[in-house]
């Protein structure tokens, strides 16, 4: 599945997937009807209809395993964004225990980090172009600020430890978010899914080769089921791309307000 398809709105994605699958079914139907002449129809009818349940079950297993991967990635992506937002919120609250100047600096760095993640990283994740090589400067500066701080008393020492822990949690959650953004159903799985669907459509056509209307209806119904399954997987395939994607709203909700 190409990048342009994953970034289409769901109605347009549905149009492309349903159109392609119906075209495939129509091509197979036409080929079977041309091949199934009177002389050959009798031989083709000897193909056992018992093949259909087997092919259908295998196709269903393909869909189930692929969908499990996709929804697992989506759940992990959502959890990573939530953990990142929670860690940044904790850092913002803990900043109240710092001296005023350091508190303002830390809040400004958290705000800059959130702004960078929303405006730069999210579009790059949608295109699967973001990398783990570059560490966000704002979050790295925030961590260095806290590490370099000289605590005044046990209270600030505790705040310092907690801040270091929460900022490290935010960095780890960001790493997980980026790793998941690079995940996708590979081309081999898509090809196998459609190859299995093609085999099932072909057998449906051969079994009903002596009745064009029955063959057309049966193949059309199965093609609809295939299209719906592929659409469901494709729409959720990349957690940070497309109309159904995980947005940066949790980060925006905890973004510190800019000081006047």
mmCIF file of C-alpha atoms in Angstrom:
data_model
loop_
_atom_site.group_PDB
_atom_site.id
_atom_site.type_symbol
_atom_site.label_atom_id
_atom_site.label_comp_id
_atom_site.label_asym_id
_atom_site.label_seq_id
_atom_site.Cartn_x
_atom_site.Cartn_y
_atom_site.Cartn_z
ATOM 1 C CA UNK A 1 0.000 0.000 0.000
ATOM 2 C CA UNK A 2 1.527 3.299 -1.086
ATOM 3 C CA UNK A 3 1.807 6.466 0.974
ATOM 4 C CA UNK A 4 -0.728 8.374 -1.099
ATOM 5 C CA UNK A 5 -3.423 5.768 -0.433
ATOM 6 C CA UNK A 6 -2.871 5.816 3.333
ATOM 7 C CA UNK A 7 -3.150 9.606 3.393
ATOM 8 C CA UNK A 8 -6.452 9.686 1.496
ATOM 9 C CA UNK A 9 -9.689 10.506 3.337
ATOM 10 C CA UNK A 10 -11.594 7.334 4.203
ATOM 11 C CA UNK A 11 -14.317 7.816 1.513
ATOM 12 C CA UNK A 12 -11.682 8.176 -1.221
ATOM 13 C CA UNK A 13 -9.710 5.263 0.181
ATOM 14 C CA UNK A 14 -12.880 3.169 0.108
ATOM 15 C CA UNK A 15 -13.512 4.199 -3.503
ATOM 16 C CA UNK A 16 -10.021 3.106 -4.565
ATOM 17 C CA UNK A 17 -10.070 -0.209 -2.683
ATOM 18 C CA UNK A 18 -13.622 -1.176 -3.648
ATOM 19 C CA UNK A 19 -12.998 -0.117 -7.241
ATOM 20 C CA UNK A 20 -9.815 -2.171 -7.541
ATOM 21 C CA UNK A 21 -11.375 -5.257 -5.937
ATOM 22 C CA UNK A 22 -14.514 -5.070 -8.099
ATOM 23 C CA UNK A 23 -12.332 -4.636 -11.176
ATOM 24 C CA UNK A 24 -10.373 -7.749 -10.177
ATOM 25 C CA UNK A 25 -13.590 -9.706 -9.632
ATOM 26 C CA UNK A 26 -15.027 -8.510 -12.969
ATOM 27 C CA UNK A 27 -11.842 -9.503 -14.805
ATOM 28 C CA UNK A 28 -11.908 -12.983 -13.245
ATOM 29 C CA UNK A 29 -15.625 -13.323 -14.015
ATOM 30 C CA UNK A 30 -15.060 -12.388 -17.664
ATOM 31 C CA UNK A 31 -12.109 -14.786 -17.961
ATOM 32 C CA UNK A 32 -14.077 -17.686 -16.464
ATOM 33 C CA UNK A 33 -17.109 -17.056 -18.680
ATOM 34 C CA UNK A 34 -14.936 -16.895 -21.804
ATOM 35 C CA UNK A 35 -13.056 -20.042 -20.839
ATOM 36 C CA UNK A 36 -16.133 -21.985 -19.709
ATOM 37 C CA UNK A 37 -17.501 -22.963 -23.109
ATOM 38 C CA UNK A 38 -20.100 -25.720 -23.386
ATOM 39 C CA UNK A 39 -17.371 -28.280 -23.988
ATOM 40 C CA UNK A 40 -15.410 -27.222 -20.913
ATOM 41 C CA UNK A 41 -18.240 -26.297 -18.545
ATOM 42 C CA UNK A 42 -18.950 -29.927 -17.677
ATOM 43 C CA UNK A 43 -15.326 -30.514 -16.722
ATOM 44 C CA UNK A 44 -15.118 -27.290 -14.721
ATOM 45 C CA UNK A 45 -18.246 -28.216 -12.772
ATOM 46 C CA UNK A 46 -16.370 -31.209 -11.366
ATOM 47 C CA UNK A 47 -14.356 -28.801 -9.199
ATOM 48 C CA UNK A 48 -15.525 -29.478 -5.670
ATOM 49 C CA UNK A 49 -17.471 -26.654 -3.956
ATOM 50 C CA UNK A 50 -15.805 -27.913 -0.792
ATOM 51 C CA UNK A 51 -12.768 -25.830 -1.728
ATOM 52 C CA UNK A 52 -14.678 -22.631 -0.987
ATOM 53 C CA UNK A 53 -14.929 -23.012 2.809
ATOM 54 C CA UNK A 54 -11.222 -23.884 2.999
ATOM 55 C CA UNK A 55 -10.200 -20.861 0.925
ATOM 56 C CA UNK A 56 -12.582 -18.647 2.882
ATOM 57 C CA UNK A 57 -11.166 -19.800 6.222
ATOM 58 C CA UNK A 58 -7.587 -19.210 5.067
ATOM 59 C CA UNK A 59 -8.530 -15.727 3.850
ATOM 60 C CA UNK A 60 -10.220 -15.039 7.184
ATOM 61 C CA UNK A 61 -7.088 -16.094 9.054
ATOM 62 C CA UNK A 62 -4.979 -13.794 6.880
ATOM 63 C CA UNK A 63 -7.311 -10.904 7.702
ATOM 64 C CA UNK A 64 -7.379 -11.724 11.412
ATOM 65 C CA UNK A 65 -3.593 -11.919 11.791
ATOM 66 C CA UNK A 66 -3.034 -8.747 9.771
ATOM 67 C CA UNK A 67 -5.729 -6.845 11.650
ATOM 68 C CA UNK A 68 -4.270 -7.989 14.986
ATOM 69 C CA UNK A 69 -0.913 -6.460 14.022
ATOM 70 C CA UNK A 70 -2.514 -3.204 12.871
ATOM 71 C CA UNK A 71 -4.712 -2.731 15.936
ATOM 72 C CA UNK A 72 -1.840 -3.698 18.230
ATOM 73 C CA UNK A 73 0.321 -0.977 16.672
ATOM 74 C CA UNK A 74 -2.515 1.524 17.014
ATOM 75 C CA UNK A 75 -3.015 0.707 20.709
ATOM 76 C CA UNK A 76 0.712 0.968 21.423
ATOM 77 C CA UNK A 77 0.936 4.283 19.580
ATOM 78 C CA UNK A 78 -1.953 5.739 21.541
ATOM 79 C CA UNK A 79 -0.429 4.514 24.808
ATOM 80 C CA UNK A 80 2.956 6.041 23.916
ATOM 81 C CA UNK A 81 1.418 9.452 23.217
ATOM 82 C CA UNK A 82 -0.540 9.292 26.477
ATOM 83 C CA UNK A 83 2.600 8.361 28.452
ATOM 84 C CA UNK A 84 4.522 11.190 26.832
ATOM 85 C CA UNK A 85 1.810 13.718 27.670
ATOM 86 C CA UNK A 86 1.518 12.395 31.228
ATOM 87 C CA UNK A 87 5.274 12.643 31.787
ATOM 88 C CA UNK A 88 5.401 16.206 30.451
ATOM 89 C CA UNK A 89 2.435 17.172 32.624
ATOM 90 C CA UNK A 90 4.205 15.763 35.668
ATOM 91 C CA UNK A 91 7.331 17.748 34.766
ATOM 92 C CA UNK A 92 5.254 20.901 34.475
ATOM 93 C CA UNK A 93 3.721 20.364 37.915
ATOM 94 C CA UNK A 94 7.053 19.505 39.520
ATOM 95 C CA UNK A 95 8.573 22.675 38.054
ATOM 96 C CA UNK A 96 6.627 24.616 40.687
ATOM 97 C CA UNK A 97 9.159 23.357 43.233
ATOM 98 C CA UNK A 98 12.062 25.068 41.462
ATOM 99 C CA UNK A 99 13.288 28.644 41.817
ATOM 100 C CA UNK A 100 11.239 31.085 39.742
ATOM 101 C CA UNK A 101 13.850 31.559 37.013
ATOM 102 C CA UNK A 102 14.438 27.836 36.513
ATOM 103 C CA UNK A 103 10.711 27.131 36.680
ATOM 104 C CA UNK A 104 10.033 29.637 33.888
ATOM 105 C CA UNK A 105 12.899 28.237 31.811
ATOM 106 C CA UNK A 106 11.718 24.640 32.210
ATOM 107 C CA UNK A 107 8.127 25.505 31.303
ATOM 108 C CA UNK A 108 9.367 27.383 28.220
ATOM 109 C CA UNK A 109 11.421 24.373 27.116
ATOM 110 C CA UNK A 110 8.470 22.002 27.571
ATOM 111 C CA UNK A 111 6.315 24.390 25.549
ATOM 112 C CA UNK A 112 8.947 24.537 22.799
ATOM 113 C CA UNK A 113 9.201 20.744 22.751
ATOM 114 C CA UNK A 114 5.460 20.287 22.386
ATOM 115 C CA UNK A 115 5.369 22.879 19.608
ATOM 116 C CA UNK A 116 8.198 21.120 17.771
ATOM 117 C CA UNK A 117 6.538 17.716 18.140
ATOM 118 C CA UNK A 118 3.216 18.998 16.789
ATOM 119 C CA UNK A 119 4.495 21.095 13.887
ATOM 120 C CA UNK A 120 7.482 19.016 12.779
ATOM 121 C CA UNK A 121 7.392 15.446 14.061
ATOM 122 C CA UNK A 122 3.727 14.654 13.452
ATOM 123 C CA UNK A 123 3.824 15.474 9.697
ATOM 124 C CA UNK A 124 7.089 13.541 9.396
ATOM 125 C CA UNK A 125 5.582 10.542 11.204
ATOM 126 C CA UNK A 126 2.673 10.572 8.766
ATOM 127 C CA UNK A 127 5.207 10.193 5.943
ATOM 128 C CA UNK A 128 7.336 7.713 7.960
ATOM 129 C CA UNK A 129 10.343 10.034 7.642
ATOM 130 C CA UNK A 130 11.111 10.805 11.289
ATOM 131 C CA UNK A 131 14.298 9.358 12.774
ATOM 132 C CA UNK A 132 15.559 8.466 16.232
ATOM 133 C CA UNK A 133 19.000 9.878 15.453
ATOM 134 C CA UNK A 134 18.080 13.455 16.348
ATOM 135 C CA UNK A 135 17.208 14.174 19.977
ATOM 136 C CA UNK A 136 14.759 17.074 20.415
ATOM 137 C CA UNK A 137 16.853 20.024 21.531
ATOM 138 C CA UNK A 138 14.193 21.478 23.833
ATOM 139 C CA UNK A 139 13.771 18.277 25.838
ATOM 140 C CA UNK A 140 17.537 17.687 25.946
ATOM 141 C CA UNK A 141 18.049 21.246 27.230
ATOM 142 C CA UNK A 142 15.352 20.712 29.838
ATOM 143 C CA UNK A 143 17.071 17.562 31.066
ATOM 144 C CA UNK A 144 20.454 19.300 31.177
ATOM 145 C CA UNK A 145 18.902 22.220 33.061
ATOM 146 C CA UNK A 146 17.550 19.940 35.766
ATOM 147 C CA UNK A 147 20.720 17.836 36.002
ATOM 148 C CA UNK A 148 22.914 20.940 36.350
ATOM 149 C CA UNK A 149 20.715 22.408 39.057
ATOM 150 C CA UNK A 150 22.178 22.715 42.550
ATOM 151 C CA UNK A 151 19.317 21.832 44.921
ATOM 152 C CA UNK A 152 18.754 23.960 47.985
ATOM 153 C CA UNK A 153 17.552 21.546 50.633
ATOM 154 C CA UNK A 154 16.004 18.094 50.553
ATOM 155 C CA UNK A 155 12.801 19.353 48.944
ATOM 156 C CA UNK A 156 14.498 20.601 45.807
ATOM 157 C CA UNK A 157 16.683 17.478 45.714
ATOM 158 C CA UNK A 158 13.527 15.368 45.601
ATOM 159 C CA UNK A 159 12.051 17.574 42.886
ATOM 160 C CA UNK A 160 15.269 17.263 40.900
ATOM 161 C CA UNK A 161 15.182 13.446 41.036
ATOM 162 C CA UNK A 162 11.528 13.319 40.064
ATOM 163 C CA UNK A 163 12.050 15.770 37.204
ATOM 164 C CA UNK A 164 14.926 13.748 35.795
ATOM 165 C CA UNK A 165 12.765 10.615 35.961
ATOM 166 C CA UNK A 166 9.752 12.226 34.270
ATOM 167 C CA UNK A 167 11.832 13.808 31.497
ATOM 168 C CA UNK A 168 13.491 10.452 30.815
ATOM 169 C CA UNK A 169 10.016 8.888 30.650
ATOM 170 C CA UNK A 170 8.984 11.521 28.106
ATOM 171 C CA UNK A 171 12.058 10.756 25.991
ATOM 172 C CA UNK A 172 11.347 7.013 26.156
ATOM 173 C CA UNK A 173 7.695 7.539 25.202
ATOM 174 C CA UNK A 174 8.824 9.683 22.259
ATOM 175 C CA UNK A 175 11.168 6.909 21.109
ATOM 176 C CA UNK A 176 8.325 4.399 21.257
ATOM 177 C CA UNK A 177 6.054 6.789 19.348
ATOM 178 C CA UNK A 178 8.600 7.170 16.558
ATOM 179 C CA UNK A 179 9.339 3.443 16.343
ATOM 180 C CA UNK A 180 5.637 2.648 16.014
ATOM 181 C CA UNK A 181 5.203 5.357 13.366
ATOM 182 C CA UNK A 182 7.592 3.385 11.137
ATOM 183 C CA UNK A 183 5.551 0.180 11.452
ATOM 184 C CA UNK A 184 3.245 -0.904 8.618
ATOM 185 C CA UNK A 185 1.831 -4.003 6.961
ATOM 186 C CA UNK A 186 4.538 -5.042 4.502
ATOM 187 C CA UNK A 187 4.013 -5.668 0.793
ATOM 188 C CA UNK A 188 4.275 -9.467 1.132
ATOM 189 C CA UNK A 189 1.249 -9.571 3.447
ATOM 190 C CA UNK A 190 -0.804 -7.372 1.097
ATOM 191 C CA UNK A 191 0.112 -9.528 -1.909
ATOM 192 C CA UNK A 192 -0.718 -12.754 -0.056
ATOM 193 C CA UNK A 193 -4.031 -11.301 1.125
ATOM 194 C CA UNK A 194 -5.101 -10.378 -2.403
ATOM 195 C CA UNK A 195 -3.720 -13.607 -3.883
ATOM 196 C CA UNK A 196 -5.849 -15.617 -1.473
ATOM 197 C CA UNK A 197 -8.872 -13.482 -2.362
ATOM 198 C CA UNK A 198 -8.156 -14.033 -6.078
ATOM 199 C CA UNK A 199 -8.049 -17.814 -5.578
ATOM 200 C CA UNK A 200 -11.389 -17.759 -3.752
ATOM 201 C CA UNK A 201 -13.005 -15.556 -6.415
ATOM 202 C CA UNK A 202 -11.710 -17.822 -9.163
ATOM 203 C CA UNK A 203 -13.103 -20.963 -7.520
ATOM 204 C CA UNK A 204 -16.478 -19.242 -6.988
ATOM 205 C CA UNK A 205 -16.578 -18.397 -10.686
ATOM 206 C CA UNK A 206 -15.606 -21.927 -11.756
ATOM 207 C CA UNK A 207 -18.125 -23.615 -9.459
ATOM 208 C CA UNK A 208 -20.928 -21.404 -10.885
ATOM 209 C CA UNK A 209 -19.632 -21.293 -14.447
ATOM 210 C CA UNK A 210 -22.886 -22.701 -15.845
ATOM 211 C CA UNK A 211 -24.951 -19.909 -14.284
ATOM 212 C CA UNK A 212 -23.692 -16.403 -15.075
ATOM 213 C CA UNK A 213 -26.109 -14.612 -12.721
ATOM 214 C CA UNK A 214 -25.265 -16.839 -9.751
ATOM 215 C CA UNK A 215 -21.548 -16.468 -10.453
ATOM 216 C CA UNK A 216 -21.806 -12.672 -10.707
ATOM 217 C CA UNK A 217 -23.784 -12.363 -7.454
ATOM 218 C CA UNK A 218 -21.530 -14.750 -5.507
ATOM 219 C CA UNK A 219 -18.327 -13.130 -6.756
ATOM 220 C CA UNK A 220 -19.734 -9.658 -6.126
ATOM 221 C CA UNK A 221 -20.649 -10.514 -2.543
ATOM 222 C CA UNK A 222 -17.247 -12.012 -1.805
ATOM 223 C CA UNK A 223 -15.492 -9.053 -3.455
ATOM 224 C CA UNK A 224 -17.484 -6.735 -1.177
ATOM 225 C CA UNK A 225 -16.321 -8.661 1.876
ATOM 226 C CA UNK A 226 -12.717 -8.546 0.665
ATOM 227 C CA UNK A 227 -12.947 -4.782 0.056
ATOM 228 C CA UNK A 228 -14.415 -4.116 3.496
ATOM 229 C CA UNK A 229 -11.664 -6.169 5.161
ATOM 230 C CA UNK A 230 -8.873 -4.455 3.220
ATOM 231 C CA UNK A 231 -10.375 -1.008 3.893
ATOM 232 C CA UNK A 232 -10.571 -1.704 7.623
ATOM 233 C CA UNK A 233 -6.915 -2.749 7.733
ATOM 234 C CA UNK A 234 -5.614 -0.006 5.418
ATOM 235 C CA UNK A 235 -7.437 2.768 7.290
ATOM 236 C CA UNK A 236 -5.705 1.747 10.545
ATOM 237 C CA UNK A 237 -2.435 0.484 9.063
ATOM 238 C CA UNK A 238 -0.339 3.540 9.933
ATOM 239 C CA UNK A 239 -1.272 4.978 13.346
ATOM 240 C CA UNK A 240 -0.114 8.525 12.541
ATOM 241 C CA UNK A 241 -1.263 8.793 8.908
ATOM 242 C CA UNK A 242 -4.617 9.267 7.248
ATOM 243 C CA UNK A 243 -8.017 10.471 8.385
ATOM 244 C CA UNK A 244 -8.182 7.881 11.178
ATOM 245 C CA UNK A 245 -4.931 8.687 12.943
ATOM 246 C CA UNK A 246 -3.600 9.496 16.384
ATOM 247 C CA UNK A 247 -3.204 13.237 16.740
ATOM 248 C CA UNK A 248 -1.118 15.363 19.120
ATOM 249 C CA UNK A 249 -4.142 16.535 21.146
ATOM 250 C CA UNK A 250 -2.884 14.992 24.434
ATOM 251 C CA UNK A 251 0.339 16.993 24.109
ATOM 252 C CA UNK A 252 -1.497 20.187 23.211
ATOM 253 C CA UNK A 253 -3.742 19.814 26.246
ATOM 254 C CA UNK A 254 -0.793 19.823 28.651
ATOM 255 C CA UNK A 255 1.194 22.495 26.812
ATOM 256 C CA UNK A 256 2.235 25.155 29.360
ATOM 257 C CA UNK A 257 0.874 28.620 28.724
ATOM 258 C CA UNK A 258 3.323 31.215 27.484
ATOM 259 C CA UNK A 259 4.417 33.579 30.199
ATOM 260 C CA UNK A 260 3.644 37.248 29.501
#
